[in-house]
Amino acid sequence: TPPTSAPLLPTQAQPKLPTIKLWLGREELTTEMALTGEQQMTGMMFRTNIAEHEAMIFVHPVPRPGSYWMTNCFVPLSIAYIDTDGVILEIHDLQPHNVNPVFSKAMNVRFGLETSQGWFQRHNISTGAVLRTERGSLAETFLRRP
Protein backbone atom coordinates (compact mmCIF):
# COMPACT_ATOMS: atom_id res chain seq x y z
CA THR A 1 0.00 0.00 0.00
CA PRO A 2 1.20 3.56 -0.61
CA PRO A 3 2.53 5.54 2.35
CA THR A 4 -0.09 7.57 4.17
CA SER A 5 2.26 10.02 5.89
CA ALA A 6 1.64 12.85 3.41
CA PRO A 7 -0.81 15.32 4.99
CA LEU A 8 -3.99 16.05 3.10
CA LEU A 9 -4.25 19.58 1.80
CA PRO A 10 -6.88 21.81 3.41
CA THR A 11 -10.16 22.09 1.52
CA GLN A 12 -11.41 25.38 2.97
CA ALA A 13 -10.20 28.59 4.58
CA GLN A 14 -9.41 28.39 8.25
CA PRO A 15 -11.27 30.67 10.67
CA LYS A 16 -9.53 33.93 11.46
CA LEU A 17 -6.68 33.13 13.84
CA PRO A 18 -5.88 35.02 17.06
CA THR A 19 -4.12 38.29 16.28
CA ILE A 20 -1.29 40.39 17.67
CA LYS A 21 -0.21 43.93 16.83
CA LEU A 22 3.08 44.04 14.90
CA TRP A 23 5.13 47.12 14.10
CA LEU A 24 7.66 47.81 11.40
CA GLY A 25 8.85 51.33 12.12
CA ARG A 26 5.63 53.36 12.41
CA GLU A 27 3.60 50.88 10.38
CA GLU A 28 1.16 48.78 12.40
CA LEU A 29 -0.20 45.44 11.22
CA THR A 30 -3.00 43.42 12.83
CA THR A 31 -1.38 40.04 12.40
CA GLU A 32 -2.91 36.58 12.60
CA MET A 33 -0.64 34.07 14.31
CA ALA A 34 -0.16 30.73 12.49
CA LEU A 35 1.51 28.75 15.27
CA THR A 36 0.53 25.11 14.71
CA GLY A 37 1.49 22.91 11.79
CA GLU A 38 -2.11 22.80 10.57
CA GLN A 39 -2.51 26.59 10.85
CA GLN A 40 0.73 27.09 8.92
CA MET A 41 -0.13 24.56 6.22
CA THR A 42 -3.52 26.23 5.69
CA GLY A 43 -2.17 29.78 5.93
CA MET A 44 -4.10 32.09 3.59
CA MET A 45 -5.57 29.26 1.48
CA PHE A 46 -9.04 29.91 0.08
CA ARG A 47 -9.24 33.45 1.44
CA THR A 48 -10.47 36.02 -1.02
CA ASN A 49 -9.06 39.22 0.46
CA ILE A 50 -6.53 40.68 2.88
CA ALA A 51 -6.86 44.22 4.16
CA GLU A 52 -3.99 46.68 3.76
CA HIS A 53 -2.96 46.58 7.41
CA GLU A 54 -3.54 42.87 8.03
CA ALA A 55 -0.93 40.12 7.89
CA MET A 56 -0.20 36.55 8.95
CA ILE A 57 2.95 35.50 10.79
CA PHE A 58 4.31 31.97 10.67
CA VAL A 59 6.51 30.92 13.60
CA HIS A 60 8.94 28.07 12.96
CA PRO A 61 10.40 25.95 15.78
CA VAL A 62 13.99 26.33 14.54
CA PRO A 63 15.82 28.54 12.03
CA ARG A 64 15.70 26.98 8.57
CA PRO A 65 15.51 27.88 4.88
CA GLY A 66 12.26 29.64 4.02
CA SER A 67 9.86 27.99 1.59
CA TYR A 68 6.29 29.10 0.89
CA TRP A 69 3.87 28.33 -1.92
CA MET A 70 0.46 29.58 -3.04
CA THR A 71 -1.58 26.43 -3.60
CA ASN A 72 -5.29 27.31 -3.22
CA CYS A 73 -4.41 30.97 -2.52
CA PHE A 74 -6.52 33.49 -4.40
CA VAL A 75 -4.91 36.73 -3.20
CA PRO A 76 -1.50 38.02 -4.37
CA LEU A 77 0.78 38.23 -1.33
CA SER A 78 4.24 39.38 -0.34
CA ILE A 79 6.29 37.48 2.22
CA ALA A 80 9.15 38.63 4.40
CA TYR A 81 11.59 35.99 5.58
CA ILE A 82 12.70 37.01 9.08
CA ASP A 83 15.44 35.78 11.43
CA THR A 84 15.24 34.99 15.17
CA ASP A 85 16.11 38.61 16.05
CA GLY A 86 13.13 39.89 14.02
CA VAL A 87 15.25 41.27 11.17
CA ILE A 88 13.80 41.06 7.64
CA LEU A 89 16.25 39.03 5.56
CA GLU A 90 14.35 38.88 2.25
CA ILE A 91 11.05 40.01 0.73
CA HIS A 92 9.37 38.08 -2.10
CA ASP A 93 6.12 38.46 -4.05
CA LEU A 94 3.89 35.38 -4.22
CA GLN A 95 1.50 34.83 -7.12
CA PRO A 96 -1.97 33.29 -6.64
CA HIS A 97 -2.15 29.54 -7.30
CA ASN A 98 1.61 29.16 -7.88
CA VAL A 99 2.35 25.66 -6.61
CA ASN A 100 6.13 26.16 -6.89
CA PRO A 101 7.75 27.01 -3.54
CA VAL A 102 9.47 30.38 -3.23
CA PHE A 103 12.71 29.54 -1.42
CA SER A 104 14.82 31.90 0.64
CA LYS A 105 18.52 32.35 0.04
CA ALA A 106 18.94 32.66 3.81
CA MET A 107 19.26 29.46 5.83
CA ASN A 108 18.19 31.05 9.15
CA VAL A 109 14.52 31.95 8.60
CA ARG A 110 12.56 31.73 11.87
CA PHE A 111 9.44 33.67 10.84
CA GLY A 112 7.45 34.32 7.69
CA LEU A 113 5.22 37.40 7.44
CA GLU A 114 2.59 37.48 4.68
CA THR A 115 0.94 40.76 3.65
CA SER A 116 -1.01 42.00 0.66
CA GLN A 117 1.30 42.04 -2.33
CA GLY A 118 3.45 45.17 -2.47
CA TRP A 119 2.74 46.19 1.14
CA PHE A 120 6.43 46.37 2.10
CA GLN A 121 7.22 48.54 -0.94
CA ARG A 122 4.18 50.79 -0.43
CA HIS A 123 5.24 51.42 3.18
CA ASN A 124 8.98 51.80 2.49
CA ILE A 125 9.89 48.69 4.50
CA SER A 126 12.97 46.85 3.26
CA THR A 127 15.47 44.23 4.34
CA GLY A 128 17.17 45.08 7.61
CA ALA A 129 13.96 46.40 9.18
CA VAL A 130 13.16 44.91 12.61
CA LEU A 131 9.70 43.77 13.66
CA ARG A 132 8.34 44.18 17.16
CA THR A 133 5.03 43.29 18.75
CA GLU A 134 2.81 44.68 21.47
CA ARG A 135 4.63 42.19 23.75
CA GLY A 136 8.21 43.09 22.74
CA SER A 137 10.62 41.49 20.29
CA LEU A 138 9.60 38.52 18.15
CA ALA A 139 11.83 36.30 20.34
CA GLU A 140 10.20 37.59 23.55
CA THR A 141 6.74 37.20 22.04
CA PHE A 142 6.98 33.82 20.34
CA LEU A 143 10.09 32.05 21.63
CA ARG A 144 9.78 32.92 25.32
CA ARG A 145 13.31 34.16 25.64
CA PRO A 146 14.76 37.68 25.86
XYZ file of C-alpha atoms in Angstrom:
146
model
C 0.000 0.000 0.000
C 1.205 3.561 -0.611
C 2.534 5.537 2.351
C -0.094 7.573 4.173
C 2.264 10.016 5.888
C 1.643 12.853 3.411
C -0.806 15.323 4.988
C -3.991 16.051 3.098
C -4.248 19.581 1.796
C -6.876 21.805 3.406
C -10.162 22.089 1.517
C -11.406 25.380 2.965
C -10.204 28.594 4.577
C -9.405 28.387 8.252
C -11.269 30.669 10.667
C -9.535 33.935 11.459
C -6.676 33.131 13.836
C -5.877 35.017 17.063
C -4.124 38.293 16.275
C -1.292 40.385 17.668
C -0.213 43.932 16.834
C 3.082 44.035 14.903
C 5.128 47.124 14.102
C 7.664 47.815 11.396
C 8.850 51.333 12.123
C 5.629 53.359 12.410
C 3.600 50.881 10.384
C 1.157 48.776 12.400
C -0.204 45.436 11.223
C -2.996 43.424 12.825
C -1.379 40.036 12.405
C -2.907 36.580 12.602
C -0.638 34.065 14.308
C -0.160 30.726 12.493
C 1.513 28.750 15.267
C 0.535 25.107 14.712
C 1.492 22.910 11.788
C -2.105 22.802 10.572
C -2.509 26.587 10.851
C 0.729 27.089 8.919
C -0.126 24.559 6.221
C -3.522 26.230 5.689
C -2.173 29.780 5.933
C -4.100 32.086 3.585
C -5.571 29.255 1.480
C -9.038 29.913 0.078
C -9.241 33.450 1.444
C -10.474 36.023 -1.021
C -9.060 39.223 0.463
C -6.529 40.678 2.878
C -6.863 44.217 4.164
C -3.987 46.682 3.756
C -2.958 46.579 7.414
C -3.536 42.872 8.032
C -0.935 40.123 7.895
C -0.203 36.555 8.950
C 2.950 35.500 10.786
C 4.311 31.969 10.667
C 6.513 30.916 13.597
C 8.942 28.071 12.956
C 10.402 25.949 15.779
C 13.991 26.328 14.541
C 15.821 28.540 12.032
C 15.696 26.981 8.566
C 15.512 27.882 4.876
C 12.256 29.644 4.025
C 9.856 27.986 1.590
C 6.289 29.100 0.889
C 3.870 28.326 -1.924
C 0.456 29.581 -3.041
C -1.583 26.432 -3.600
C -5.286 27.309 -3.223
C -4.407 30.967 -2.524
C -6.521 33.489 -4.401
C -4.912 36.731 -3.199
C -1.503 38.023 -4.368
C 0.779 38.228 -1.332
C 4.239 39.378 -0.342
C 6.288 37.484 2.221
C 9.148 38.633 4.403
C 11.592 35.988 5.581
C 12.703 37.010 9.078
C 15.442 35.784 11.434
C 15.245 34.993 15.169
C 16.109 38.612 16.046
C 13.128 39.894 14.021
C 15.252 41.269 11.172
C 13.796 41.055 7.645
C 16.252 39.033 5.560
C 14.350 38.884 2.252
C 11.047 40.007 0.732
C 9.371 38.084 -2.098
C 6.122 38.461 -4.050
C 3.893 35.382 -4.216
C 1.498 34.831 -7.118
C -1.969 33.287 -6.638
C -2.152 29.536 -7.304
C 1.610 29.164 -7.883
C 2.353 25.663 -6.612
C 6.133 26.156 -6.888
C 7.753 27.006 -3.539
C 9.473 30.380 -3.228
C 12.706 29.545 -1.420
C 14.820 31.898 0.644
C 18.519 32.348 0.037
C 18.935 32.661 3.812
C 19.263 29.459 5.825
C 18.192 31.048 9.151
C 14.517 31.946 8.600
C 12.561 31.730 11.871
C 9.443 33.666 10.842
C 7.450 34.321 7.688
C 5.218 37.396 7.440
C 2.594 37.483 4.684
C 0.943 40.755 3.654
C -1.010 41.999 0.665
C 1.300 42.041 -2.332
C 3.447 45.174 -2.472
C 2.738 46.187 1.144
C 6.431 46.367 2.096
C 7.224 48.543 -0.935
C 4.175 50.791 -0.427
C 5.236 51.418 3.184
C 8.977 51.802 2.494
C 9.888 48.689 4.495
C 12.967 46.847 3.264
C 15.471 44.229 4.337
C 17.173 45.078 7.610
C 13.956 46.402 9.182
C 13.161 44.912 12.609
C 9.695 43.769 13.657
C 8.344 44.184 17.155
C 5.033 43.286 18.750
C 2.810 44.681 21.475
C 4.631 42.193 23.748
C 8.215 43.094 22.742
C 10.621 41.495 20.293
C 9.604 38.516 18.153
C 11.830 36.301 20.337
C 10.201 37.594 23.546
C 6.740 37.202 22.037
C 6.980 33.818 20.338
C 10.089 32.050 21.628
C 9.782 32.923 25.316
C 13.313 34.162 25.636
C 14.762 37.680 25.862
